[in-house]
mmCIF file of N, CA and C in Angstrom:
data_model
loop_
_atom_site.group_PDB
_atom_site.id
_atom_site.type_symbol
_atom_site.label_atom_id
_atom_site.label_comp_id
_atom_site.label_asym_id
_atom_site.label_seq_id
_atom_site.Cartn_x
_atom_site.Cartn_y
_atom_site.Cartn_z
ATOM 1 N N MET A 1 20.905 -3.100 -10.199
ATOM 2 C CA MET A 1 19.587 -3.039 -10.641
ATOM 3 C C MET A 1 18.873 -1.961 -9.995
ATOM 4 N N ARG A 2 18.103 -1.154 -10.827
ATOM 5 C CA ARG A 2 17.256 -0.131 -10.299
ATOM 6 C C ARG A 2 15.980 -0.527 -9.581
ATOM 7 N N GLN A 3 15.640 0.048 -8.500
ATOM 8 C CA GLN A 3 14.475 -0.234 -7.738
ATOM 9 C C GLN A 3 13.230 0.264 -8.504
ATOM 10 N N LYS A 4 12.271 -0.720 -8.568
ATOM 11 C CA LYS A 4 10.989 -0.444 -9.266
ATOM 12 C C LYS A 4 10.251 0.741 -8.600
ATOM 13 N N LYS A 5 9.675 1.588 -9.376
ATOM 14 C CA LYS A 5 8.777 2.601 -8.883
ATOM 15 C C LYS A 5 7.316 2.174 -8.801
ATOM 16 N N LEU A 6 6.753 2.299 -7.691
ATOM 17 C CA LEU A 6 5.346 1.899 -7.579
ATOM 18 C C LEU A 6 4.479 3.185 -7.431
ATOM 19 N N HIS A 7 3.263 2.992 -7.674
ATOM 20 C CA HIS A 7 2.378 4.141 -7.515
ATOM 21 C C HIS A 7 1.724 4.286 -6.175
ATOM 22 N N VAL A 8 2.277 3.573 -5.201
ATOM 23 C CA VAL A 8 1.953 3.666 -3.776
ATOM 24 C C VAL A 8 3.194 3.812 -2.926
ATOM 25 N N LYS A 9 2.971 4.391 -1.795
ATOM 26 C CA LYS A 9 4.195 4.377 -0.851
ATOM 27 C C LYS A 9 3.542 4.048 0.474
ATOM 28 N N GLN A 10 4.572 3.676 1.381
ATOM 29 C CA GLN A 10 4.120 3.370 2.787
ATOM 30 C C GLN A 10 3.344 4.493 3.413
ATOM 31 N N GLY A 11 2.258 4.354 4.122
ATOM 32 C CA GLY A 11 1.579 5.436 4.804
ATOM 33 C C GLY A 11 0.443 6.001 3.875
ATOM 34 N N ASP A 12 0.371 5.632 2.609
ATOM 35 C CA ASP A 12 -0.741 6.151 1.802
ATOM 36 C C ASP A 12 -1.981 5.514 2.065
ATOM 37 N N MET A 13 -3.136 6.249 1.832
ATOM 38 C CA MET A 13 -4.424 5.684 1.952
ATOM 39 C C MET A 13 -4.799 5.164 0.633
ATOM 40 N N VAL A 14 -5.254 3.926 0.532
ATOM 41 C CA VAL A 14 -5.598 3.312 -0.834
ATOM 42 C C VAL A 14 -6.959 2.734 -0.794
ATOM 43 N N MET A 15 -7.497 2.493 -1.958
ATOM 44 C CA MET A 15 -8.817 1.944 -2.059
ATOM 45 C C MET A 15 -8.694 0.617 -2.953
ATOM 46 N N LEU A 16 -9.272 -0.464 -2.563
ATOM 47 C CA LEU A 16 -9.208 -1.712 -3.175
ATOM 48 C C LEU A 16 -10.002 -1.610 -4.463
ATOM 49 N N ASN A 17 -9.372 -2.340 -5.469
ATOM 50 C CA ASN A 17 -10.038 -2.419 -6.792
ATOM 51 C C ASN A 17 -10.898 -3.703 -6.894
ATOM 52 N N LYS A 18 -10.548 -4.729 -6.296
ATOM 53 C CA LYS A 18 -11.190 -6.016 -6.323
ATOM 54 C C LYS A 18 -11.406 -6.535 -5.028
ATOM 55 N N THR A 19 -12.293 -7.575 -4.986
ATOM 56 C CA THR A 19 -12.692 -8.137 -3.714
ATOM 57 C C THR A 19 -11.592 -8.990 -3.287
ATOM 58 N N ILE A 20 -11.184 -8.937 -2.178
ATOM 59 C CA ILE A 20 -10.124 -9.777 -1.480
ATOM 60 C C ILE A 20 -10.711 -10.764 -0.495
ATOM 61 N N THR A 21 -10.705 -12.003 -0.655
ATOM 62 C CA THR A 21 -11.286 -12.962 0.284
ATOM 63 C C THR A 21 -10.278 -13.128 1.354
ATOM 64 N N SER A 22 -10.752 -13.498 2.488
ATOM 65 C CA SER A 22 -10.017 -13.527 3.796
ATOM 66 C C SER A 22 -10.159 -14.913 4.382
ATOM 67 N N ALA A 23 -9.190 -15.342 5.178
ATOM 68 C CA ALA A 23 -9.260 -16.685 5.692
ATOM 69 C C ALA A 23 -9.828 -16.592 7.247
ATOM 70 N N LYS A 24 -10.408 -15.393 7.630
ATOM 71 C CA LYS A 24 -10.953 -15.240 8.891
ATOM 72 C C LYS A 24 -12.046 -16.236 9.198
ATOM 73 N N SER A 25 -12.182 -16.508 10.529
ATOM 74 C CA SER A 25 -13.108 -17.590 10.895
ATOM 75 C C SER A 25 -14.576 -17.083 10.691
ATOM 76 N N ALA A 26 -14.714 -15.719 10.666
ATOM 77 C CA ALA A 26 -16.077 -15.080 10.554
ATOM 78 C C ALA A 26 -16.419 -15.101 9.035
ATOM 79 N N GLY A 27 -15.514 -15.409 8.172
ATOM 80 C CA GLY A 27 -15.764 -15.474 6.802
ATOM 81 C C GLY A 27 -15.967 -13.993 6.237
ATOM 82 N N GLU A 28 -15.184 -13.003 6.762
ATOM 83 C CA GLU A 28 -15.353 -11.746 6.170
ATOM 84 C C GLU A 28 -14.533 -11.504 4.917
ATOM 85 N N ASP A 29 -15.204 -10.777 3.963
ATOM 86 C CA ASP A 29 -14.552 -10.400 2.826
ATOM 87 C C ASP A 29 -14.365 -8.900 2.705
ATOM 88 N N ARG A 30 -13.375 -8.438 2.095
ATOM 89 C CA ARG A 30 -13.224 -7.030 1.869
ATOM 90 C C ARG A 30 -13.662 -6.795 0.437
ATOM 91 N N GLU A 31 -14.692 -6.035 0.417
ATOM 92 C CA GLU A 31 -15.248 -5.605 -0.978
ATOM 93 C C GLU A 31 -14.412 -4.557 -1.697
ATOM 94 N N ALA A 32 -14.551 -4.506 -2.945
ATOM 95 C CA ALA A 32 -13.934 -3.284 -3.744
ATOM 96 C C ALA A 32 -14.461 -2.011 -3.172
ATOM 97 N N GLY A 33 -13.758 -1.073 -3.005
ATOM 98 C CA GLY A 33 -14.147 0.213 -2.335
ATOM 99 C C GLY A 33 -13.637 0.326 -0.991
ATOM 100 N N TYR A 34 -13.148 -0.651 -0.262
ATOM 101 C CA TYR A 34 -12.599 -0.521 1.048
ATOM 102 C C TYR A 34 -11.292 0.281 1.014
ATOM 103 N N VAL A 35 -11.197 1.217 1.964
ATOM 104 C CA VAL A 35 -10.086 2.188 1.952
ATOM 105 C C VAL A 35 -9.254 1.810 3.265
ATOM 106 N N GLY A 36 -7.942 1.574 3.160
ATOM 107 C CA GLY A 36 -7.138 1.286 4.121
ATOM 108 C C GLY A 36 -5.697 1.954 3.980
ATOM 109 N N LYS A 37 -4.972 1.786 4.986
ATOM 110 C CA LYS A 37 -3.574 2.453 4.911
ATOM 111 C C LYS A 37 -2.548 1.306 4.596
ATOM 112 N N VAL A 38 -1.575 1.733 3.720
ATOM 113 C CA VAL A 38 -0.471 0.847 3.253
ATOM 114 C C VAL A 38 0.539 0.806 4.621
ATOM 115 N N LEU A 39 0.781 -0.440 5.014
ATOM 116 C CA LEU A 39 1.527 -0.736 6.124
ATOM 117 C C LEU A 39 2.933 -0.968 5.700
ATOM 118 N N LYS A 40 3.217 -1.628 4.593
ATOM 119 C CA LYS A 40 4.475 -2.028 4.096
ATOM 120 C C LYS A 40 4.485 -2.244 2.583
ATOM 121 N N VAL A 41 5.569 -1.963 1.909
ATOM 122 C CA VAL A 41 5.653 -1.971 0.486
ATOM 123 C C VAL A 41 6.790 -2.859 0.073
ATOM 124 N N PHE A 42 6.693 -3.840 -0.744
ATOM 125 C CA PHE A 42 7.726 -4.688 -1.250
ATOM 126 C C PHE A 42 7.902 -4.507 -2.800
ATOM 127 N N PRO A 43 8.735 -3.494 -3.120
ATOM 128 C CA PRO A 43 8.826 -3.165 -4.561
ATOM 129 C C PRO A 43 9.317 -4.299 -5.497
ATOM 130 N N ASP A 44 10.139 -5.150 -4.963
ATOM 131 C CA ASP A 44 10.826 -6.214 -5.772
ATOM 132 C C ASP A 44 9.756 -7.189 -6.119
ATOM 133 N N GLU A 45 8.720 -7.496 -5.264
ATOM 134 C CA GLU A 45 7.715 -8.401 -5.497
ATOM 135 C C GLU A 45 6.561 -7.816 -6.081
ATOM 136 N N GLU A 46 6.470 -6.438 -6.059
ATOM 137 C CA GLU A 46 5.192 -5.636 -6.458
ATOM 138 C C GLU A 46 4.095 -5.951 -5.576
ATOM 139 N N ARG A 47 4.147 -5.917 -4.338
ATOM 140 C CA ARG A 47 3.236 -6.291 -3.362
ATOM 141 C C ARG A 47 3.213 -5.264 -2.197
ATOM 142 N N VAL A 48 1.936 -5.112 -1.601
ATOM 143 C CA VAL A 48 1.837 -4.197 -0.497
ATOM 144 C C VAL A 48 1.026 -4.876 0.554
ATOM 145 N N ILE A 49 1.256 -4.504 1.873
ATOM 146 C CA ILE A 49 0.347 -4.966 2.860
ATOM 147 C C ILE A 49 -0.418 -3.649 3.295
ATOM 148 N N VAL A 50 -1.834 -3.939 3.253
ATOM 149 C CA VAL A 50 -2.879 -2.920 3.513
ATOM 150 C C VAL A 50 -3.585 -3.411 4.855
ATOM 151 N N GLU A 51 -3.762 -2.365 5.695
ATOM 152 C CA GLU A 51 -4.320 -2.490 7.047
ATOM 153 C C GLU A 51 -5.735 -3.232 6.900
ATOM 154 N N GLY A 52 -5.790 -4.274 7.517
ATOM 155 C CA GLY A 52 -7.220 -4.899 7.576
ATOM 156 C C GLY A 52 -7.556 -5.603 6.427
ATOM 157 N N VAL A 53 -6.667 -6.012 5.390
ATOM 158 C CA VAL A 53 -6.951 -6.606 4.229
ATOM 159 C C VAL A 53 -6.178 -7.939 4.149
ATOM 160 N N ASN A 54 -6.756 -9.009 3.644
ATOM 161 C CA ASN A 54 -6.111 -10.301 3.398
ATOM 162 C C ASN A 54 -5.545 -10.813 4.808
ATOM 163 N N ILE A 55 -6.358 -10.929 5.754
ATOM 164 C CA ILE A 55 -5.908 -11.424 7.110
ATOM 165 C C ILE A 55 -5.769 -12.868 6.921
ATOM 166 N N ARG A 56 -4.677 -13.395 7.345
ATOM 167 C CA ARG A 56 -4.347 -14.866 7.314
ATOM 168 C C ARG A 56 -3.847 -15.263 8.684
ATOM 169 N N VAL A 57 -3.844 -16.543 8.966
ATOM 170 C CA VAL A 57 -3.459 -17.198 10.268
ATOM 171 C C VAL A 57 -1.970 -17.747 10.059
ATOM 172 N N PHE A 58 -1.028 -17.193 10.768
ATOM 173 C CA PHE A 58 0.318 -17.641 10.730
ATOM 174 C C PHE A 58 0.571 -18.503 12.046
ATOM 175 N N HIS A 59 1.265 -19.600 11.779
ATOM 176 C CA HIS A 59 1.674 -20.488 12.974
ATOM 177 C C HIS A 59 3.058 -20.050 13.389
ATOM 178 N N GLU A 60 3.206 -19.509 14.574
ATOM 179 C CA GLU A 60 4.579 -19.065 14.935
ATOM 180 C C GLU A 60 5.044 -19.966 16.120
ATOM 181 N N GLN A 61 6.392 -20.169 16.017
ATOM 182 C CA GLN A 61 7.139 -20.886 17.089
ATOM 183 C C GLN A 61 7.358 -20.071 18.268
ATOM 184 N N PRO A 62 7.518 -20.569 19.494
ATOM 185 C CA PRO A 62 7.789 -19.694 20.648
ATOM 186 C C PRO A 62 9.019 -18.870 20.485
ATOM 187 N N SER A 63 9.065 -17.743 20.934
ATOM 188 C CA SER A 63 10.244 -16.849 20.750
ATOM 189 C C SER A 63 10.214 -15.860 21.982
ATOM 190 N N ARG A 64 11.214 -14.940 22.125
ATOM 191 C CA ARG A 64 11.264 -14.092 23.248
ATOM 192 C C ARG A 64 10.062 -13.112 23.221
ATOM 193 N N SER A 65 9.769 -12.619 22.122
ATOM 194 C CA SER A 65 8.700 -11.619 22.017
ATOM 195 C C SER A 65 7.339 -12.347 22.185
ATOM 196 N N ASN A 66 7.242 -13.661 21.882
ATOM 197 C CA ASN A 66 6.016 -14.350 21.918
ATOM 198 C C ASN A 66 6.280 -15.675 22.442
ATOM 199 N N PRO A 67 6.334 -15.855 23.846
ATOM 200 C CA PRO A 67 6.835 -16.997 24.520
ATOM 201 C C PRO A 67 5.929 -18.334 24.333
ATOM 202 N N ASP A 68 4.678 -17.993 24.115
ATOM 203 C CA ASP A 68 3.862 -19.131 23.805
ATOM 204 C C ASP A 68 3.735 -19.694 22.456
ATOM 205 N N GLY A 69 4.055 -18.834 21.526
ATOM 206 C CA GLY A 69 3.858 -19.125 20.128
ATOM 207 C C GLY A 69 2.437 -19.271 19.832
ATOM 208 N N GLY A 70 2.041 -20.043 18.734
ATOM 209 C CA GLY A 70 0.604 -20.245 18.489
ATOM 210 C C GLY A 70 0.276 -19.636 17.218
ATOM 211 N N ARG A 71 -1.122 -19.527 17.133
ATOM 212 C CA ARG A 71 -1.657 -19.138 15.938
ATOM 213 C C ARG A 71 -1.948 -17.427 15.937
ATOM 214 N N ILE A 72 -1.247 -16.841 14.981
ATOM 215 C CA ILE A 72 -1.344 -15.381 14.965
ATOM 216 C C ILE A 72 -2.131 -14.928 13.652
ATOM 217 N N GLU A 73 -3.114 -13.993 13.812
ATOM 218 C CA GLU A 73 -3.725 -13.356 12.631
ATOM 219 C C GLU A 73 -3.128 -12.035 12.229
ATOM 220 N N ARG A 74 -2.665 -12.037 11.063
ATOM 221 C CA ARG A 74 -2.129 -10.692 10.618
ATOM 222 C C ARG A 74 -2.239 -10.588 9.044
ATOM 223 N N GLU A 75 -1.953 -9.348 8.553
ATOM 224 C CA GLU A 75 -2.128 -9.116 7.128
ATOM 225 C C GLU A 75 -1.100 -9.737 6.319
ATOM 226 N N ALA A 76 -1.541 -10.355 5.181
ATOM 227 C CA ALA A 76 -0.634 -10.808 4.229
ATOM 228 C C ALA A 76 -0.571 -9.937 3.037
ATOM 229 N N PRO A 77 0.563 -9.927 2.214
ATOM 230 C CA PRO A 77 0.684 -9.000 1.062
ATOM 231 C C PRO A 77 -0.351 -9.338 -0.105
ATOM 232 N N ILE A 78 -0.739 -8.215 -0.776
ATOM 233 C CA ILE A 78 -1.501 -8.386 -1.962
ATOM 234 C C ILE A 78 -0.792 -7.710 -3.150
ATOM 235 N N HIS A 79 -1.164 -7.987 -4.361
ATOM 236 C CA HIS A 79 -0.562 -7.388 -5.453
ATOM 237 C C HIS A 79 -0.809 -5.889 -5.569
ATOM 238 N N VAL A 80 0.138 -5.083 -5.945
ATOM 239 C CA VAL A 80 0.046 -3.611 -6.005
ATOM 240 C C VAL A 80 -0.992 -3.219 -7.117
ATOM 241 N N SER A 81 -1.314 -4.069 -8.025
ATOM 242 C CA SER A 81 -2.390 -3.759 -9.036
ATOM 243 C C SER A 81 -3.851 -3.657 -8.485
ATOM 244 N N ASN A 82 -3.914 -4.280 -7.259
ATOM 245 C CA ASN A 82 -5.311 -4.297 -6.721
ATOM 246 C C ASN A 82 -5.660 -3.118 -5.929
ATOM 247 N N VAL A 83 -4.701 -2.128 -5.708
ATOM 248 C CA VAL A 83 -5.056 -0.920 -5.029
ATOM 249 C C VAL A 83 -4.828 0.316 -5.838
ATOM 250 N N ASN A 84 -5.554 1.359 -5.542
ATOM 251 C CA ASN A 84 -5.274 2.729 -6.054
ATOM 252 C C ASN A 84 -5.320 3.819 -4.969
ATOM 253 N N PRO A 85 -4.361 4.737 -5.058
ATOM 254 C CA PRO A 85 -4.401 5.752 -3.952
ATOM 255 C C PRO A 85 -5.644 6.554 -4.029
ATOM 256 N N VAL A 86 -5.929 7.293 -2.862
ATOM 257 C CA VAL A 86 -7.162 7.903 -2.672
ATOM 258 C C VAL A 86 -6.768 9.471 -2.634
ATOM 259 N N ASP A 87 -7.546 10.175 -3.508
ATOM 260 C CA ASP A 87 -7.165 11.727 -3.401
ATOM 261 C C ASP A 87 -7.967 12.344 -2.233
ATOM 262 N N SER A 88 -7.870 13.713 -2.268
ATOM 263 C CA SER A 88 -8.584 14.404 -1.200
ATOM 264 C C SER A 88 -10.138 14.292 -1.196
ATOM 265 N N ASP A 89 -10.756 14.048 -2.340
ATOM 266 C CA ASP A 89 -12.124 13.907 -2.363
ATOM 267 C C ASP A 89 -12.575 12.457 -1.859
ATOM 268 N N GLY A 90 -11.682 11.671 -1.595
ATOM 269 C CA GLY A 90 -11.974 10.227 -1.179
ATOM 270 C C GLY A 90 -12.207 9.332 -2.218
ATOM 271 N N GLU A 91 -11.889 9.675 -3.480
ATOM 272 C CA GLU A 91 -12.128 8.791 -4.650
ATOM 273 C C GLU A 91 -10.702 8.093 -5.130
ATOM 274 N N ALA A 92 -10.841 6.968 -5.674
ATOM 275 C CA ALA A 92 -9.549 6.297 -6.173
ATOM 276 C C ALA A 92 -9.086 7.067 -7.320
ATOM 277 N N THR A 93 -7.778 7.172 -7.496
ATOM 278 C CA THR A 93 -7.216 7.989 -8.554
ATOM 279 C C THR A 93 -5.953 7.295 -9.098
ATOM 280 N N ARG A 94 -5.782 7.605 -10.368
ATOM 281 C CA ARG A 94 -4.470 7.138 -11.053
ATOM 282 C C ARG A 94 -3.284 8.143 -10.634
ATOM 283 N N ILE A 95 -2.056 7.736 -10.850
ATOM 284 C CA ILE A 95 -0.977 8.446 -10.439
ATOM 285 C C ILE A 95 -0.166 9.080 -11.729
ATOM 286 N N GLY A 96 0.204 10.355 -11.674
ATOM 287 C CA GLY A 96 1.110 10.777 -12.610
ATOM 288 C C GLY A 96 2.344 11.292 -11.913
ATOM 289 N N ARG A 97 3.395 11.458 -12.654
ATOM 290 C CA ARG A 97 4.652 12.117 -11.970
ATOM 291 C C ARG A 97 4.905 13.238 -12.805
ATOM 292 N N LYS A 98 5.498 14.270 -12.065
ATOM 293 C CA LYS A 98 5.830 15.585 -12.656
ATOM 294 C C LYS A 98 7.092 16.106 -11.849
ATOM 295 N N LYS A 99 7.927 16.933 -12.624
ATOM 296 C CA LYS A 99 9.135 17.415 -11.957
ATOM 297 C C LYS A 99 8.814 18.808 -11.421
ATOM 298 N N VAL A 100 9.062 18.970 -10.158
ATOM 299 C CA VAL A 100 8.732 20.240 -9.504
ATOM 300 C C VAL A 100 10.104 20.967 -8.990
ATOM 301 N N GLU A 101 10.274 22.189 -9.296
ATOM 302 C CA GLU A 101 11.445 22.828 -8.956
ATOM 303 C C GLU A 101 11.255 23.703 -7.671
ATOM 304 N N ASP A 102 12.321 23.559 -6.882
ATOM 305 C CA ASP A 102 12.231 24.351 -5.562
ATOM 306 C C ASP A 102 12.747 25.686 -5.763
ATOM 307 N N PRO A 103 11.952 26.764 -5.672
ATOM 308 C CA PRO A 103 12.335 28.134 -5.792
ATOM 309 C C PRO A 103 13.541 28.557 -5.160
ATOM 310 N N ASP A 104 13.598 28.131 -3.806
ATOM 311 C CA ASP A 104 14.743 28.451 -2.940
ATOM 312 C C ASP A 104 16.086 27.913 -3.290
ATOM 313 N N THR A 105 16.178 26.586 -3.655
ATOM 314 C CA THR A 105 17.423 26.023 -3.893
ATOM 315 C C THR A 105 17.715 25.874 -5.371
ATOM 316 N N GLY A 106 16.693 25.867 -6.244
ATOM 317 C CA GLY A 106 16.781 25.743 -7.540
ATOM 318 C C GLY A 106 16.829 24.318 -8.011
ATOM 319 N N LYS A 107 16.716 23.238 -7.064
ATOM 320 C CA LYS A 107 16.877 21.961 -7.372
ATOM 321 C C LYS A 107 15.427 21.422 -7.684
ATOM 322 N N SER A 108 15.262 20.556 -8.574
ATOM 323 C CA SER A 108 14.065 19.870 -8.892
ATOM 324 C C SER A 108 13.964 18.333 -8.248
ATOM 325 N N LYS A 109 12.668 18.069 -8.078
ATOM 326 C CA LYS A 109 12.549 16.598 -7.715
ATOM 327 C C LYS A 109 11.226 16.157 -8.353
ATOM 328 N N TRP A 110 11.074 14.823 -8.499
ATOM 329 C CA TRP A 110 9.851 14.222 -9.070
ATOM 330 C C TRP A 110 8.781 14.018 -7.916
ATOM 331 N N VAL A 111 7.562 14.288 -8.143
ATOM 332 C CA VAL A 111 6.512 14.167 -7.235
ATOM 333 C C VAL A 111 5.338 13.489 -7.847
ATOM 334 N N ARG A 112 4.498 12.676 -7.091
ATOM 335 C CA ARG A 112 3.432 12.180 -7.579
ATOM 336 C C ARG A 112 2.172 13.027 -7.461
ATOM 337 N N TYR A 113 1.201 12.899 -8.420
ATOM 338 C CA TYR A 113 0.054 13.782 -8.352
ATOM 339 C C TYR A 113 -1.026 12.981 -8.836
ATOM 340 N N ALA A 114 -2.289 13.227 -8.269
ATOM 341 C CA ALA A 114 -3.450 12.607 -8.508
ATOM 342 C C ALA A 114 -4.043 13.059 -9.917
ATOM 343 N N LYS A 115 -4.349 12.162 -10.830
ATOM 344 C CA LYS A 115 -4.877 12.547 -12.105
ATOM 345 C C LYS A 115 -6.259 13.104 -12.108
ATOM 346 N N THR A 116 -6.985 12.804 -11.153
ATOM 347 C CA THR A 116 -8.397 13.259 -10.995
ATOM 348 C C THR A 116 -8.369 14.710 -10.680
ATOM 349 N N THR A 117 -7.671 15.191 -9.550
ATOM 350 C CA THR A 117 -7.807 16.401 -9.035
ATOM 351 C C THR A 117 -6.499 17.210 -9.493
ATOM 352 N N GLY A 118 -5.363 16.634 -9.682
ATOM 353 C CA GLY A 118 -4.151 17.450 -10.099
ATOM 354 C C GLY A 118 -3.340 17.734 -8.812
ATOM 355 N N GLU A 119 -3.730 17.433 -7.620
ATOM 356 C CA GLU A 119 -3.062 17.744 -6.399
ATOM 357 C C GLU A 119 -1.831 16.838 -6.202
ATOM 358 N N GLU A 120 -0.804 17.352 -5.586
ATOM 359 C CA GLU A 120 0.372 16.543 -5.347
ATOM 360 C C GLU A 120 0.086 15.622 -4.138
ATOM 361 N N LEU A 121 0.614 14.458 -4.123
ATOM 362 C CA LEU A 121 0.542 13.451 -3.162
ATOM 363 C C LEU A 121 1.624 13.351 -2.225
ATOM 364 N N ASP A 122 2.824 13.881 -2.779
ATOM 365 C CA ASP A 122 4.010 13.823 -2.011
ATOM 366 C C ASP A 122 4.177 15.212 -1.295
ATOM 367 N N GLU A 123 4.730 15.241 0.045
ATOM 368 C CA GLU A 123 4.895 16.511 0.546
ATOM 369 C C GLU A 123 6.172 17.181 0.173
#
């Protein structure tokens, strides 16, 4: 089975499309327009973990790394359709793919580019 191609990668800066409600005790919500970094991508489930978004309380058992166990607050995954990558202007953008040929080796590879500015997002 082929791996699904998503429009975001780990390490990308993304902007939220929708308001994500959080379970924090302070009742904070992340409004649409919040910009954060993608910490982890789950292509099979089409979900991503964005820094500071969808904070949930997880109850962990004691372990070597956390001998006391207890309640831990950390980010939970959100659906990839709720985020868009950010271009160099700081605006949310859609993604296109184009084939770029390396002049030295003659090999080509697919790169993502921002539809708003046309700049390449992959190095």
